[in-house]
mmCIF file of C-alpha atoms in Angstrom:
data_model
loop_
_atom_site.group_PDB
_atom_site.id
_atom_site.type_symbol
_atom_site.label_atom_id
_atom_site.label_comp_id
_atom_site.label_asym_id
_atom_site.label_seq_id
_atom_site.Cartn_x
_atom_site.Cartn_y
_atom_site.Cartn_z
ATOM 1 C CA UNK Y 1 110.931 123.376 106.481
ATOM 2 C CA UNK Y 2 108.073 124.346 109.067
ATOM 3 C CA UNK Y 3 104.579 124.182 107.771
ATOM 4 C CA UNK Y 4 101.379 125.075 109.665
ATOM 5 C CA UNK Y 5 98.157 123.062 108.503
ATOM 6 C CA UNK Y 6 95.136 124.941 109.443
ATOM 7 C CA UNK Y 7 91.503 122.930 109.799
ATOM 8 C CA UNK Y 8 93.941 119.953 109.952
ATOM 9 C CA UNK Y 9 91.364 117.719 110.136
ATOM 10 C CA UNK Y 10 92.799 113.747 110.569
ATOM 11 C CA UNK Y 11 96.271 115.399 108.340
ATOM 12 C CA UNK Y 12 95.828 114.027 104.956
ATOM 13 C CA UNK Y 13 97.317 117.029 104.104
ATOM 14 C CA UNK Y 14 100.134 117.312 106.172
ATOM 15 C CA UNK Y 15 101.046 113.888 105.227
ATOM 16 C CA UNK Y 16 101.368 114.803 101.408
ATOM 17 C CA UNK Y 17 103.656 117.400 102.682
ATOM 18 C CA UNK Y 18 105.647 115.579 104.740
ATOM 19 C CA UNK Y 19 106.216 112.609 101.695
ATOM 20 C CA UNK Y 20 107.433 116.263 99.652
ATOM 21 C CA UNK Y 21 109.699 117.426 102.506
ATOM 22 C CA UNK Y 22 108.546 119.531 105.003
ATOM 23 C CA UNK Y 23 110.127 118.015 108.422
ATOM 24 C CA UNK Y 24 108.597 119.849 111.370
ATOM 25 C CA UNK Y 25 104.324 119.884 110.644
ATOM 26 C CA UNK Y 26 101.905 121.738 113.300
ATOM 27 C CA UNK Y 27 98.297 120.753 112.892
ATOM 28 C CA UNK Y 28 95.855 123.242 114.031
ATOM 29 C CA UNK Y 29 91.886 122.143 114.213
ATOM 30 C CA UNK Y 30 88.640 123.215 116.933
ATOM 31 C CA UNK Y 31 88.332 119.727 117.329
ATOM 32 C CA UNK Y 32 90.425 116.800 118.991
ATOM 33 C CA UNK Y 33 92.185 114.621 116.360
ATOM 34 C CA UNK Y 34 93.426 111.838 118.239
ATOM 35 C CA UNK Y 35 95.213 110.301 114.972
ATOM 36 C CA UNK Y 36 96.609 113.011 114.354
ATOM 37 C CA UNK Y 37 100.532 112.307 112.492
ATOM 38 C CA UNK Y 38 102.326 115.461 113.615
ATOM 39 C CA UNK Y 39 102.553 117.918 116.519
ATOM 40 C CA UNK Y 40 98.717 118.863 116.949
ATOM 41 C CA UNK Y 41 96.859 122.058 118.954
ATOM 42 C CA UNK Y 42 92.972 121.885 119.370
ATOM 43 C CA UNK Y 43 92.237 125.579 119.446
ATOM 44 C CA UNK Y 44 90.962 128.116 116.574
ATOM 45 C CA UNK Y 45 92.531 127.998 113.933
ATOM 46 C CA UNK Y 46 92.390 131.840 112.700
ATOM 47 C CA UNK Y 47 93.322 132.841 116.313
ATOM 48 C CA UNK Y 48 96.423 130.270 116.213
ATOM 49 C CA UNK Y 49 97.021 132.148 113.016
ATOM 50 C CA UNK Y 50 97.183 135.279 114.646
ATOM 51 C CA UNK Y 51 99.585 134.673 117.365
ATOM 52 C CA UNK Y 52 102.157 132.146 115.499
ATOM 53 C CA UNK Y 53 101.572 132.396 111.493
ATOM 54 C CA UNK Y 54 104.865 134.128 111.110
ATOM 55 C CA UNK Y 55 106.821 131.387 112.770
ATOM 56 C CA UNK Y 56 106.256 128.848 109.585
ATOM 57 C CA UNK Y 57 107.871 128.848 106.319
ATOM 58 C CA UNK Y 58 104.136 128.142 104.222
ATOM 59 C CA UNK Y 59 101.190 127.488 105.734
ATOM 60 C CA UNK Y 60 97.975 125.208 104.182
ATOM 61 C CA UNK Y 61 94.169 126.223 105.313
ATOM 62 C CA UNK Y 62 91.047 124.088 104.737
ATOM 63 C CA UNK Y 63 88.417 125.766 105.880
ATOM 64 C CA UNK Y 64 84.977 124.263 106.468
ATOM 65 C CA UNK Y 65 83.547 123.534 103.112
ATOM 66 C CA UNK Y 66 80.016 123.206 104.081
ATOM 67 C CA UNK Y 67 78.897 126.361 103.098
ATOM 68 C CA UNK Y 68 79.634 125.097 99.403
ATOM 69 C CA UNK Y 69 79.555 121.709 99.150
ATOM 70 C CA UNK Y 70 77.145 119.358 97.205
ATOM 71 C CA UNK Y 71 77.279 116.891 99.977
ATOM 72 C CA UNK Y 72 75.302 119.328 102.082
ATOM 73 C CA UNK Y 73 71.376 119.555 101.397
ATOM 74 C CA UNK Y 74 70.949 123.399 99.894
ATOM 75 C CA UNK Y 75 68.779 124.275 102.833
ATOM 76 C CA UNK Y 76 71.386 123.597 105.563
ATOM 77 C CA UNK Y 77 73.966 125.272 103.400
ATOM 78 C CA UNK Y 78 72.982 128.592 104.604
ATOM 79 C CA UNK Y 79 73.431 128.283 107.999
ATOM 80 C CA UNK Y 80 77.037 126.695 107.689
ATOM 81 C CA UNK Y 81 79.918 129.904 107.852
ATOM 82 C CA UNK Y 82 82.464 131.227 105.210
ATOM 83 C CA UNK Y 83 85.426 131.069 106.345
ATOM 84 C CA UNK Y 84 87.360 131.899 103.495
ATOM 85 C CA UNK Y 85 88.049 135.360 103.785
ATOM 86 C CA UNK Y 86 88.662 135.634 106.875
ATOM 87 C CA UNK Y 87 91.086 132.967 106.556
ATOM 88 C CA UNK Y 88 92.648 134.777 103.468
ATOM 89 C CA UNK Y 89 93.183 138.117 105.497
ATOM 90 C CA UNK Y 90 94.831 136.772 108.042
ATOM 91 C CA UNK Y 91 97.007 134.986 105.855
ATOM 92 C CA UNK Y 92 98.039 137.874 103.798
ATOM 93 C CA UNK Y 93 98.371 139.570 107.477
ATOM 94 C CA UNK Y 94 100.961 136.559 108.424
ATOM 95 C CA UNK Y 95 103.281 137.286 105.615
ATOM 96 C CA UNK Y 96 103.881 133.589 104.739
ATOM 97 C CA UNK Y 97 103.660 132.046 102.345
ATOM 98 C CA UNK Y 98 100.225 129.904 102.049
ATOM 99 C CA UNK Y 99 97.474 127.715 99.934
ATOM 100 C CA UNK Y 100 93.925 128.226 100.592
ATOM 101 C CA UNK Y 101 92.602 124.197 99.711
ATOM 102 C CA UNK Y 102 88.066 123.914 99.362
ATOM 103 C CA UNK Y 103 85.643 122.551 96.823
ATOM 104 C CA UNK Y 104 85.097 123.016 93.358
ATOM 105 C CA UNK Y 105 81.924 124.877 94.169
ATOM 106 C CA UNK Y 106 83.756 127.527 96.362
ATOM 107 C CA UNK Y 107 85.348 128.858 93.498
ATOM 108 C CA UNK Y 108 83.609 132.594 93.530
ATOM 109 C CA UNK Y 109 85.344 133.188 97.083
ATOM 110 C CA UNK Y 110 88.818 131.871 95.870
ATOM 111 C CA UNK Y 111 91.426 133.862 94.269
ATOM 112 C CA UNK Y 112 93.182 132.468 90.927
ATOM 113 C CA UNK Y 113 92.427 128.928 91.852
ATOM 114 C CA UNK Y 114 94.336 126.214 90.405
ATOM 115 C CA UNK Y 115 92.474 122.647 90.454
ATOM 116 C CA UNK Y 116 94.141 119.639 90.606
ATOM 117 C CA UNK Y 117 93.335 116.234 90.844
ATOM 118 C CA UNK Y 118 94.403 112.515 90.926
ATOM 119 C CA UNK Y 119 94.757 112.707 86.851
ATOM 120 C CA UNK Y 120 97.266 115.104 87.204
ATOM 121 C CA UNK Y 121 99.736 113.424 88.594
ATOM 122 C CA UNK Y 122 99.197 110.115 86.365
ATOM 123 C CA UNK Y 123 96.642 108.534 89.301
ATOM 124 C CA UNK Y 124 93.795 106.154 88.371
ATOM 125 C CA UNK Y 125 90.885 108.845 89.989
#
């Protein structure tokens, strides 16, 4: 199965889903990730989305979280983007299947979020 991780970051993600079976991973991030695991493209990731979305069988998206997150003093918070809908349209607009992944905190800008955690899955966290 083909799966397209968006904001890939170092691919913590895409390593989960390659240890639950997806075989052929393309990592998508703005900036270089040298340690990357999988087949990697620095570029935009909503503009990758665009062009190739409808190639994958699911696709994952972590957009920037600083907007939201509590690790981020309030004041600089405002001046960090939201990606989240624009992310979501052009999702919807790719016709694959796909997961939306962000903070707790970004909860008002998610639709039907499901959390999970470590203690889900019987981890000590």
């Amino acid at each position: 199965m083909r799966l397209l991780d968006l904001f890939c970051g170092a691919g913590g993600a895409s390593m989960g889903y390659y240890q639950a079976g997806f075989d052929d991973i393309v990592g998508v991030d703005i900036r270089r990730q040298p340690r990357y695991p999988f087949h990697f493209i620095q570029g935009d990731a909503l503009e990758y989305l665009a062009e190739h979305g409808h190639e994958f069988d699911a696709i994952h998206a972590s957009p920037p979280c600083q907007a939201f997150s509590q690790a981020v003093k309030i004041r600089n918070r405002v001046n960090r983007p939201n990606l989240i809908p624009a992310t979501r349209d052009a999702l919807i607009r790719s016709g694959s299947p796909y997961i939306i992944e962000n903070v707790p905190t970004a909860i008002d800008h998610l639709i039907e979020p499901v959390m999970l955690c470590g203690s889900s899955f019987g981890l000590p966290v």
